Amino acid sequence: MPAFRYTVSDVMSHTAVAIGRKASYKEIVELMHQWKVSALPVLEGEGRVVGVVSEADLLPKEEFRRADPRLPEQFDEAAKAEAVLAEDLMSSPAVTVRADAALAEAARIMARRAVKRLPVVDDVGRLEGVVSRSDLLKVFLRPDEEIEQEIRQLVLGELPLPAHVEFTVLDGVVTLRGPVRDRALVPLLARAIRAVEGVVEVRTDAERAGADAA
């Protein structure tokens, strides 16, 4: 079903703070504090992203200040405690996303890779911006009126509501009301409406006339 879909480019920050391979530990901490970010892309050449330094990469210096690693999985982290430059601290290759990626794709990458921010890159890996978890939530700030208009134009244009069935949008929650004789139509409508960016939930108060008549 054709419908407008928000992409990463619609919500990302186009101005991204980045560092080079030779950025020092203290410089990285200062930039994170100044810009209130939890991670910084590491660039080389003409702006190509080669890694990311996150708060998690910086914490081992404090964690292993007085204690040696005890478990095998701590050895890599402990090695970063000795690092002072971005190229030794960064996680590489960087986990990135394209600007034309769907928001759902960006959300899946963040969840699976347990990261809070993703560098947005072009087709050759050059930095175009950064998208964060909070950026992905911006679609839920859409006004109810805007969501309703999109449902009417894009969803109901392909899958019209049955006669006497109407819907309302309140705080992003879409409620279908009215008699629906075809039970199979209800989940189809709900699935199509739920795909609209900004919809929090789809509820139905529809009376199933067919069930009463059976």
Coordinates of C-alpha atoms in Angstrom, one line a residue, residues 32 50 68-69 110 122 124 127 145 154 159 161 188 191 199:
M32 CA 30.8 15.2 24.7
V50 CA 36.0 4.9 10.3
D68 CA 42.9 -5.6 36.9
P69 CA 40.4 -7.5 34.6
M110 CA 20.1 0.7 17.5
D122 CA 26.3 8.6 2.2
V124 CA 30.8 6.1 0.2
L127 CA 29.3 11.7 7.4
E145 CA -4.9 16.5 12.9
L154 CA -3.1 7.6 2.1
L159 CA -8.6 0.6 1.9
L161 CA -13.8 2.4 5.6
L188 CA -6.3 -5.1 7.8
R191 CA -2.4 -2.8 10.3
V199 CA 0.3 6.4 15.5

